[in-house]
PDB file of C-alpha atoms in Angstrom:
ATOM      1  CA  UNK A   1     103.057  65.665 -92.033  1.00  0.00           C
ATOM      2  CA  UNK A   2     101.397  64.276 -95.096  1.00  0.00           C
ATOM      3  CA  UNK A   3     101.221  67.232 -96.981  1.00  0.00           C
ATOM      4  CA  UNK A   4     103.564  69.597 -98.678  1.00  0.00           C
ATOM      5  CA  UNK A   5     105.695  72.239 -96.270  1.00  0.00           C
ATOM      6  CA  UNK A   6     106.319  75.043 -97.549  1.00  0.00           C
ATOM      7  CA  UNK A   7     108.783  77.716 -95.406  1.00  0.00           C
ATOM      8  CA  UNK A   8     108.593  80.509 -94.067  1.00  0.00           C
ATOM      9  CA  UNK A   9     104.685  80.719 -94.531  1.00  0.00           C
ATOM     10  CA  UNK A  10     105.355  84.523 -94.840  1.00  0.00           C
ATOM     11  CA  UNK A  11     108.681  86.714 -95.868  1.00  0.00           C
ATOM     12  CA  UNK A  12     109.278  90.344 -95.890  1.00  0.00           C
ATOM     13  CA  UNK A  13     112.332  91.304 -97.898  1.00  0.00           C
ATOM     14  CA  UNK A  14     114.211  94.844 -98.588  1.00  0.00           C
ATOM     15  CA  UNK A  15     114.629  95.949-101.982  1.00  0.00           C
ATOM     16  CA  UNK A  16     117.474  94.451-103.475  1.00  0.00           C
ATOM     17  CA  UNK A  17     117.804  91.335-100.942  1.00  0.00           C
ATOM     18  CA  UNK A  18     117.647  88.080-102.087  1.00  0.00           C
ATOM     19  CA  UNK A  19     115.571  85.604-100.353  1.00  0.00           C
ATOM     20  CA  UNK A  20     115.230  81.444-100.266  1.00  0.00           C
ATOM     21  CA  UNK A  21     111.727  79.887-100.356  1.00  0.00           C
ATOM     22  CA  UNK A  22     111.503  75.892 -99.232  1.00  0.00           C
ATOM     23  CA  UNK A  23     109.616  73.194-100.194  1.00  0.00           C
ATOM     24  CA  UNK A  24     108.934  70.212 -99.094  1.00  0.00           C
ATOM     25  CA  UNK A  25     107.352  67.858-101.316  1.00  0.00           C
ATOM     26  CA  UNK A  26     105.028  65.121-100.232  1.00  0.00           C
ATOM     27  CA  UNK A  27     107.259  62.069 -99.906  1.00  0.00           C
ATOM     28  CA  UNK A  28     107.708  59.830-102.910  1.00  0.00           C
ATOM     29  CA  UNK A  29     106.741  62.591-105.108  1.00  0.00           C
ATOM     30  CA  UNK A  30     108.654  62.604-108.042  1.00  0.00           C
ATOM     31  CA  UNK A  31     107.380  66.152-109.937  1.00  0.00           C
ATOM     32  CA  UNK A  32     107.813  69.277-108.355  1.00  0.00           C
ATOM     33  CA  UNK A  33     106.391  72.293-109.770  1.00  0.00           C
ATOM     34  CA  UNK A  34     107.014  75.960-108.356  1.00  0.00           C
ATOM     35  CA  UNK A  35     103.844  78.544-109.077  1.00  0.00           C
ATOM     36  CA  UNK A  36     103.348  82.147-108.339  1.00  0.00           C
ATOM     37  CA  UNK A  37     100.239  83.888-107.714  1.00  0.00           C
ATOM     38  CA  UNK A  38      99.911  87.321-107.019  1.00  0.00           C
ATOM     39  CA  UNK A  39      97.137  89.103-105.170  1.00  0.00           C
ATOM     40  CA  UNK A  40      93.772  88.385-107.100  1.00  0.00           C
ATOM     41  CA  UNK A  41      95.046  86.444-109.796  1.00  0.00           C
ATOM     42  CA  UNK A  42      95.791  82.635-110.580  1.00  0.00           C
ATOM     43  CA  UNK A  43      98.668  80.835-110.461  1.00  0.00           C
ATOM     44  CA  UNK A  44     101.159  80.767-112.564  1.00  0.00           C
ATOM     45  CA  UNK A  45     103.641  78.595-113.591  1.00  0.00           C
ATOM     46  CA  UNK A  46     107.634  78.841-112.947  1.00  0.00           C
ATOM     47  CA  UNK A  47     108.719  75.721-112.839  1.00  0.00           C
ATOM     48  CA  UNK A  48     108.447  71.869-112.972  1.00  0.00           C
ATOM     49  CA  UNK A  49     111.548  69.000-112.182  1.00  0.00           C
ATOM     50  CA  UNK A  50     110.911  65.458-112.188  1.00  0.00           C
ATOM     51  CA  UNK A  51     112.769  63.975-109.618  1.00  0.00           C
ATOM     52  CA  UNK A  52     116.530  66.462-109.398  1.00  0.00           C
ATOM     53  CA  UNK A  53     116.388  67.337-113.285  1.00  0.00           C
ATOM     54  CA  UNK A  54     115.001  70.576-114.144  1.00  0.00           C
ATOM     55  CA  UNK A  55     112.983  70.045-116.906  1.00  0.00           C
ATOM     56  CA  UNK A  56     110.957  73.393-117.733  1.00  0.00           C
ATOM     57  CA  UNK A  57     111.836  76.463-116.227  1.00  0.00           C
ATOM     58  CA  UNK A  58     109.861  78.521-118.983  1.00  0.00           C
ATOM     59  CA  UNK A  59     107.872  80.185-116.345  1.00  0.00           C
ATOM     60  CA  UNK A  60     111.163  82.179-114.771  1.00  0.00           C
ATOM     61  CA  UNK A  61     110.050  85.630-115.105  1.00  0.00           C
ATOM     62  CA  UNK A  62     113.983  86.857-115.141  1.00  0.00           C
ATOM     63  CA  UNK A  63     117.439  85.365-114.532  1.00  0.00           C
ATOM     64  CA  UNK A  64     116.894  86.393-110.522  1.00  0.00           C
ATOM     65  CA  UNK A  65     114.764  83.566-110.238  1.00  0.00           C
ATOM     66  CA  UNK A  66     116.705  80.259-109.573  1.00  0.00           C
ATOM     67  CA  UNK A  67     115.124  76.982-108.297  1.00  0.00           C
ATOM     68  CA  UNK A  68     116.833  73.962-107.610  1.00  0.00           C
ATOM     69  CA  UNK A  69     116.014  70.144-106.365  1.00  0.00           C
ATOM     70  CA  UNK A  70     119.598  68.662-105.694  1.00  0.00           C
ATOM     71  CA  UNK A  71     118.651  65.335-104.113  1.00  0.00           C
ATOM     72  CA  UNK A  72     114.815  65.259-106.047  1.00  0.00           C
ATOM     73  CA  UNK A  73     113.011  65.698-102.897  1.00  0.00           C
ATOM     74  CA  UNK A  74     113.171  69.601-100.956  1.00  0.00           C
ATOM     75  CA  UNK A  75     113.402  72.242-103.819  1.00  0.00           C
ATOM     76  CA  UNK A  76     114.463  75.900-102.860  1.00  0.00           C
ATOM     77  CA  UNK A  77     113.165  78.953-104.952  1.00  0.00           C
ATOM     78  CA  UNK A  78     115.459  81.524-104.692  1.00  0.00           C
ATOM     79  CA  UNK A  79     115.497  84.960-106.454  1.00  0.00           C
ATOM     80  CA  UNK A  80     117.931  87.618-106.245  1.00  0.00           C
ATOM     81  CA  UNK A  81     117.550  91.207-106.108  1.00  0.00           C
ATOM     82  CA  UNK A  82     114.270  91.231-105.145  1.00  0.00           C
ATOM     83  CA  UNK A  83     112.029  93.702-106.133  1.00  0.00           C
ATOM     84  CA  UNK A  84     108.668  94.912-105.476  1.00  0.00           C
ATOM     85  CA  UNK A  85     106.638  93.138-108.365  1.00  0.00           C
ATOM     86  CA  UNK A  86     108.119  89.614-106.935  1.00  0.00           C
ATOM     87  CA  UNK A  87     105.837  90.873-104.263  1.00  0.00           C
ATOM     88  CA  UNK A  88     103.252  87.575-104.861  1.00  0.00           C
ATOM     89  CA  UNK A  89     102.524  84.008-103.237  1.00  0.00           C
ATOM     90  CA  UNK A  90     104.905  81.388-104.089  1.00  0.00           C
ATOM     91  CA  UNK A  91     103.483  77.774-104.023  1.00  0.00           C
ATOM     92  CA  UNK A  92     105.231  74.844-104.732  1.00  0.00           C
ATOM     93  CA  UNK A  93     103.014  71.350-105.740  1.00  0.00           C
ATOM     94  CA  UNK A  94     103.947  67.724-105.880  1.00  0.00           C
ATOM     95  CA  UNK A  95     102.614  64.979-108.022  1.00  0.00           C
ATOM     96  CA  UNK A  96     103.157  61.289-107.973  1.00  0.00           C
ATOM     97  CA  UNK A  97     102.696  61.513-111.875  1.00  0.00           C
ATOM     98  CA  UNK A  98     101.744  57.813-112.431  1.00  0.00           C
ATOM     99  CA  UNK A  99      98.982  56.577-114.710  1.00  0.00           C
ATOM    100  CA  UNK A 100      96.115  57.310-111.866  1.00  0.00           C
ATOM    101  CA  UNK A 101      97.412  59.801-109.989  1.00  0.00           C
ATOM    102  CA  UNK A 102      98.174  63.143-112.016  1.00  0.00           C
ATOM    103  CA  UNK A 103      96.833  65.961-109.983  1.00  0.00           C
ATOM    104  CA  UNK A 104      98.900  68.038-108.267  1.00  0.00           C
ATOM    105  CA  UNK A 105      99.426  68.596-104.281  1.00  0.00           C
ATOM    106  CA  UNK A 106      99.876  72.070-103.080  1.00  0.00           C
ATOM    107  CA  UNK A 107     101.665  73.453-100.253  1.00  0.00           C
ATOM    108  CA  UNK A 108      99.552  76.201 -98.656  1.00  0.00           C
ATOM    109  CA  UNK A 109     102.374  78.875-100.333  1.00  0.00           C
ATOM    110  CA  UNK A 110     105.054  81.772 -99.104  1.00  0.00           C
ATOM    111  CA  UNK A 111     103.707  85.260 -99.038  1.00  0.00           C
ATOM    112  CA  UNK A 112     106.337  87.125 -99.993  1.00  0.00           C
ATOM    113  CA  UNK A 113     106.227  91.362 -99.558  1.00  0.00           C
ATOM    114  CA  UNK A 114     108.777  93.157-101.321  1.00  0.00           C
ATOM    115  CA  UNK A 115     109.380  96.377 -99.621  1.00  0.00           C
TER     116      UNK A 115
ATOM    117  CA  UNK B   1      98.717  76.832-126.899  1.00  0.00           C
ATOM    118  CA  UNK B   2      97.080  75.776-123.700  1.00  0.00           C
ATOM    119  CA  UNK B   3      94.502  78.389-121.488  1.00  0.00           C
ATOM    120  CA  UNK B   4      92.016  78.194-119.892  1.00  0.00           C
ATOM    121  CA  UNK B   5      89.066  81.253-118.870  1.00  0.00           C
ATOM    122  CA  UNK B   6      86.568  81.479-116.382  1.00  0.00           C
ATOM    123  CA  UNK B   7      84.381  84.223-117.205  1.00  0.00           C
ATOM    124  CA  UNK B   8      82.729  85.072-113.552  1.00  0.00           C
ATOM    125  CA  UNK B   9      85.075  86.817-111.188  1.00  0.00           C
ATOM    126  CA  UNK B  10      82.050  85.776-108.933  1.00  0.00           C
ATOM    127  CA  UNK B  11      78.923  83.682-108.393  1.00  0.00           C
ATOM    128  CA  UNK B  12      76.307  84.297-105.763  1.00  0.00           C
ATOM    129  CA  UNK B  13      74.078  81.805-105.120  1.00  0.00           C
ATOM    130  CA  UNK B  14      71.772  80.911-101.978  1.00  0.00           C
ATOM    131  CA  UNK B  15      72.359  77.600 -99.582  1.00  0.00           C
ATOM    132  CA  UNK B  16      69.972  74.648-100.838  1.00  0.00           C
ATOM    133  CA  UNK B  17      70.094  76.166-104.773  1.00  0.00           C
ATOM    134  CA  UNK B  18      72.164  74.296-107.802  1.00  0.00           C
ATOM    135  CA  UNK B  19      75.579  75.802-108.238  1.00  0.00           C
ATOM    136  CA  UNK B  20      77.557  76.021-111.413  1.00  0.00           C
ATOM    137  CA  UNK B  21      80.855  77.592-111.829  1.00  0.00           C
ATOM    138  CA  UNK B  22      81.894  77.605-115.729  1.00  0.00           C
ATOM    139  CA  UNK B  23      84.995  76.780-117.200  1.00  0.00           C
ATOM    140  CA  UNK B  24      86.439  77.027-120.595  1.00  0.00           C
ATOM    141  CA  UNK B  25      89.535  75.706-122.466  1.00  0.00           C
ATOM    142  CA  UNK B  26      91.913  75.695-125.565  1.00  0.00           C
ATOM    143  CA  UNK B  27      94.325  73.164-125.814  1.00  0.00           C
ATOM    144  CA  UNK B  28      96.784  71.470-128.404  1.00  0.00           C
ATOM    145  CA  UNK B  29      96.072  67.771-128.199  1.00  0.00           C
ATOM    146  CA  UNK B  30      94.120  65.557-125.199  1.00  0.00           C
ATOM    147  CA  UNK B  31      92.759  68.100-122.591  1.00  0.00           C
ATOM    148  CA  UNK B  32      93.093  66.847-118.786  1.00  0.00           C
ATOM    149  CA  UNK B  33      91.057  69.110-116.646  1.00  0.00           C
ATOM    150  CA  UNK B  34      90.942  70.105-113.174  1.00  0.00           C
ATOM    151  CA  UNK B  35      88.876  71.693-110.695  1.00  0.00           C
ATOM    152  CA  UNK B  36      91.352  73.151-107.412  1.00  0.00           C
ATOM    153  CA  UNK B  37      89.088  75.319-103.990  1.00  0.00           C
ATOM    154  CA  UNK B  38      91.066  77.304-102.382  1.00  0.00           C
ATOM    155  CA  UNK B  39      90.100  78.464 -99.193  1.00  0.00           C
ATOM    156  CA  UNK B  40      91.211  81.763 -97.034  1.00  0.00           C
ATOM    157  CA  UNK B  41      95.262  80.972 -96.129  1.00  0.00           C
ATOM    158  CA  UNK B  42      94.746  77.496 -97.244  1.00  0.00           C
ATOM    159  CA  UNK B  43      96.798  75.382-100.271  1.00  0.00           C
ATOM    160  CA  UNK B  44      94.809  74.967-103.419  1.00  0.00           C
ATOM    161  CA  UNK B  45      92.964  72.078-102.635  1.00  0.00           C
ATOM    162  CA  UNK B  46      91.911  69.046-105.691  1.00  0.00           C
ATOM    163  CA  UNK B  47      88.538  68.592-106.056  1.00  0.00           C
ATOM    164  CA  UNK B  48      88.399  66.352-109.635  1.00  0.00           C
ATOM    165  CA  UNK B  49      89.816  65.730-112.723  1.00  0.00           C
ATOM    166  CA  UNK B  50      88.710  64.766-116.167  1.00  0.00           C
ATOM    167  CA  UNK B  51      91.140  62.503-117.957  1.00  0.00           C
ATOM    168  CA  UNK B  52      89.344  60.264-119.880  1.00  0.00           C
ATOM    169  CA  UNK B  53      86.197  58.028-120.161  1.00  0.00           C
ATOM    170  CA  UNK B  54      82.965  59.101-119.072  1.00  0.00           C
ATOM    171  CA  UNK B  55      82.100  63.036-119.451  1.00  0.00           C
ATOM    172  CA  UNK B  56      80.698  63.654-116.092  1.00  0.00           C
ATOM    173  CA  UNK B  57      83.016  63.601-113.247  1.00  0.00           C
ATOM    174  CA  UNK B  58      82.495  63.198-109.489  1.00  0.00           C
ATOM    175  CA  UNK B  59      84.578  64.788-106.564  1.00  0.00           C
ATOM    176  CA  UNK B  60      84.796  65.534-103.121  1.00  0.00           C
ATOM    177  CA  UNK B  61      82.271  67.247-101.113  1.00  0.00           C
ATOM    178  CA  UNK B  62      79.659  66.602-103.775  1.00  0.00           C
ATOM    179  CA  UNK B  63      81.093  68.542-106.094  1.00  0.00           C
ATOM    180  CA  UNK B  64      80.636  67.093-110.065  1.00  0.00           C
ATOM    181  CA  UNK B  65      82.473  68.092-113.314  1.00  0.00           C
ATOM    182  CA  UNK B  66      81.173  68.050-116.767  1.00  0.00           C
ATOM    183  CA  UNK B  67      83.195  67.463-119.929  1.00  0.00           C
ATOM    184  CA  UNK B  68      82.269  69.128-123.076  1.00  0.00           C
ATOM    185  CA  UNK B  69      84.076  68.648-126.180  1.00  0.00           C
ATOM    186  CA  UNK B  70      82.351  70.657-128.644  1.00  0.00           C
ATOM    187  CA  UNK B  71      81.620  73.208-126.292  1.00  0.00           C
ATOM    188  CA  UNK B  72      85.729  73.214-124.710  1.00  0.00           C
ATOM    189  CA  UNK B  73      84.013  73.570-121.412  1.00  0.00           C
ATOM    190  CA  UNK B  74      84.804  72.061-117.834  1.00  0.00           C
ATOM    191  CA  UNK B  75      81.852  73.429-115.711  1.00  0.00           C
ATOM    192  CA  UNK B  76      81.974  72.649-111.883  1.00  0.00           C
ATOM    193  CA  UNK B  77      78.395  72.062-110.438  1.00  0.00           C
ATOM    194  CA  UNK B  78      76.699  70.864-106.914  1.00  0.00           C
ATOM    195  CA  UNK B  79      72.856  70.517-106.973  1.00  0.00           C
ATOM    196  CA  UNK B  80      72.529  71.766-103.185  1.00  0.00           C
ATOM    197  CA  UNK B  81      75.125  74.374-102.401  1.00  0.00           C
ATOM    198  CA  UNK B  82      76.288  74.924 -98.581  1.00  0.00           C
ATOM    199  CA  UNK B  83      77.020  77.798 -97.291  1.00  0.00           C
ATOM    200  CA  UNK B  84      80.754  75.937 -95.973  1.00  0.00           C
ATOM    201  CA  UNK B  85      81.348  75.821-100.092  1.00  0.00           C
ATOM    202  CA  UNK B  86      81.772  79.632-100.506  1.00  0.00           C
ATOM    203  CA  UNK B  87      85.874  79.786-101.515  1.00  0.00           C
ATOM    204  CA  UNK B  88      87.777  80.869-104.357  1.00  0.00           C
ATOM    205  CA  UNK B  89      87.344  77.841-107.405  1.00  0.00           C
ATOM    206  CA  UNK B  90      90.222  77.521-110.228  1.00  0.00           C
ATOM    207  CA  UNK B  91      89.789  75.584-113.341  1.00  0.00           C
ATOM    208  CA  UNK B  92      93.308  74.079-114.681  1.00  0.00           C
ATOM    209  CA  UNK B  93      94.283  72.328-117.722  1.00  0.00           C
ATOM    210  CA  UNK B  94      97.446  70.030-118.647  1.00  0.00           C
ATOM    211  CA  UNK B  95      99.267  69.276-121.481  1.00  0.00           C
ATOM    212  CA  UNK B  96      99.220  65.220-121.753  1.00  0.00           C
ATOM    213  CA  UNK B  97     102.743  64.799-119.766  1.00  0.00           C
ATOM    214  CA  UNK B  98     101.125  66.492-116.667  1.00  0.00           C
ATOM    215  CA  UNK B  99     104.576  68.640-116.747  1.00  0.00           C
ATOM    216  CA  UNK B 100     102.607  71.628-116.322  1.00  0.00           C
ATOM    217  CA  UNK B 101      99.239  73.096-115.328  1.00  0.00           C
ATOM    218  CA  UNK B 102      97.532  76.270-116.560  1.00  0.00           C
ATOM    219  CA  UNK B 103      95.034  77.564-114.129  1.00  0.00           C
ATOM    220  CA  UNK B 104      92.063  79.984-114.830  1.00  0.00           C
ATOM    221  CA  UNK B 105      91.760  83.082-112.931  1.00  0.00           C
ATOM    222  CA  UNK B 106      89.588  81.941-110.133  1.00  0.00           C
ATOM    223  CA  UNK B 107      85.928  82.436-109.558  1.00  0.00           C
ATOM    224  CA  UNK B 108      84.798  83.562-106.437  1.00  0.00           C
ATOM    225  CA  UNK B 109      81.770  81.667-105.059  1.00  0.00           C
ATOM    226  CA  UNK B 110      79.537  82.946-102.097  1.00  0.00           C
ATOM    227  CA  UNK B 111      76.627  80.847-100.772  1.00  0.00           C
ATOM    228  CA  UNK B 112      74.400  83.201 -98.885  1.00  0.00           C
ATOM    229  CA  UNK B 113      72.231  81.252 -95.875  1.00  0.00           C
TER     230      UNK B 113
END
């Protein structure tokens, strides 16, 4: 599609498990950016890579949280250990991040439930 | 340090009447602005964007956006609402290399018929 995938659309996870998020950027897309929102809230940010580099992961609430880009096109959020207050939405966005076209494209997110 | 606050959790306002939806910043430099709907399990959607140039902005679905430098406001307006407009409505802000976005905490607008 033309859009940005994001998978699974929903994830329950055990205490203590760790889970995988994907994303799927729009294609061509060279900045990624990783956002959680929990329930009533805005989003907030994780995590942003242009192209495979990393280049602000300031928004990594703990060292469980790991996101990477290898080949600067699908990006995987993973976080360890899960516990219940990683209980949130996690969308990922894509930008073209050229001189006209700087907003962001978001993925419709992955509700994950700790439990 | 960049943030941004939207002061209504929620507006109520009947189909046919002027809606606004209000927006403030701070920011360290140039402030690029944005205006995001998000619908029930939908992805936050772009409406507009202030960048530079002229203060008031047009989107889509009629939706308009107007910049306010002494004021640090972003408000989001439409002159008619419909009811098909009643969503959740985030104001976000950028730092000048777009690396990041800071979004407001979302104002919930309902159009009554």
């Amino acid at each position: 599609g033309a859009g940005v995938s994001q998978s699974p659309r929903y994830k329950v996870a055990k205490r203590g498990q760790d889970v995988a998020l994907r994303c799927d950027p729009i294609s061509g897309h060279v900045s990624l950016f990783w956002y959680q929102q929990a329930l009533g809230q805005g989003p907030e940010f994780l995590t942003y890579f242009q192209n495979e580099a990393q280049l602000d992961k300031s928004g990594l609430p703990s060292d469980r949280f790991f996101a990477e880009r290898p080949e600067g096109s699908v990006s995987t959020l993973k976080i360890q250990r899960t516990q219940q207050e990683d209980s949130a939405v996690y969308l990922c966005a894509s930008s073209l991040m050229d001189a006209g076209n700087t907003e962001a494209f978001f993925g419709q997110g992955t509700r994950l439930t700790v439990v | 340090a960049q943030s941004v606050a939207q002061p209504e959790d929620q507006v109520n306002v009947a189909e046919g009447n002027p809606l606004t939806v209000k927006c403030t910043y701070s920011v360290s430099g140039n402030p690029y602005l944005f205006w995001y709907v998000q619908y029930p399990n939908r992805g936050l959607q772009f409406l507009l964007k202030y960048i530079t140039g002229d203060n008031l902005v047009k989107g889509s679905y009629g939706f308009e956006a107007e910049f306010n430098k002494s004021q640090t406001s972003f408000h989001l307006k439409k002159p008619s609402a419909l009811v098909s407009d009643s969503a959740l409505y985030f104001c976000a802000v950028s730092p000048d290399n777009f690396n990041k976005f800071y979004f407001g905490s979302g104002t919930k607008l309902n159009v009554k018929p």
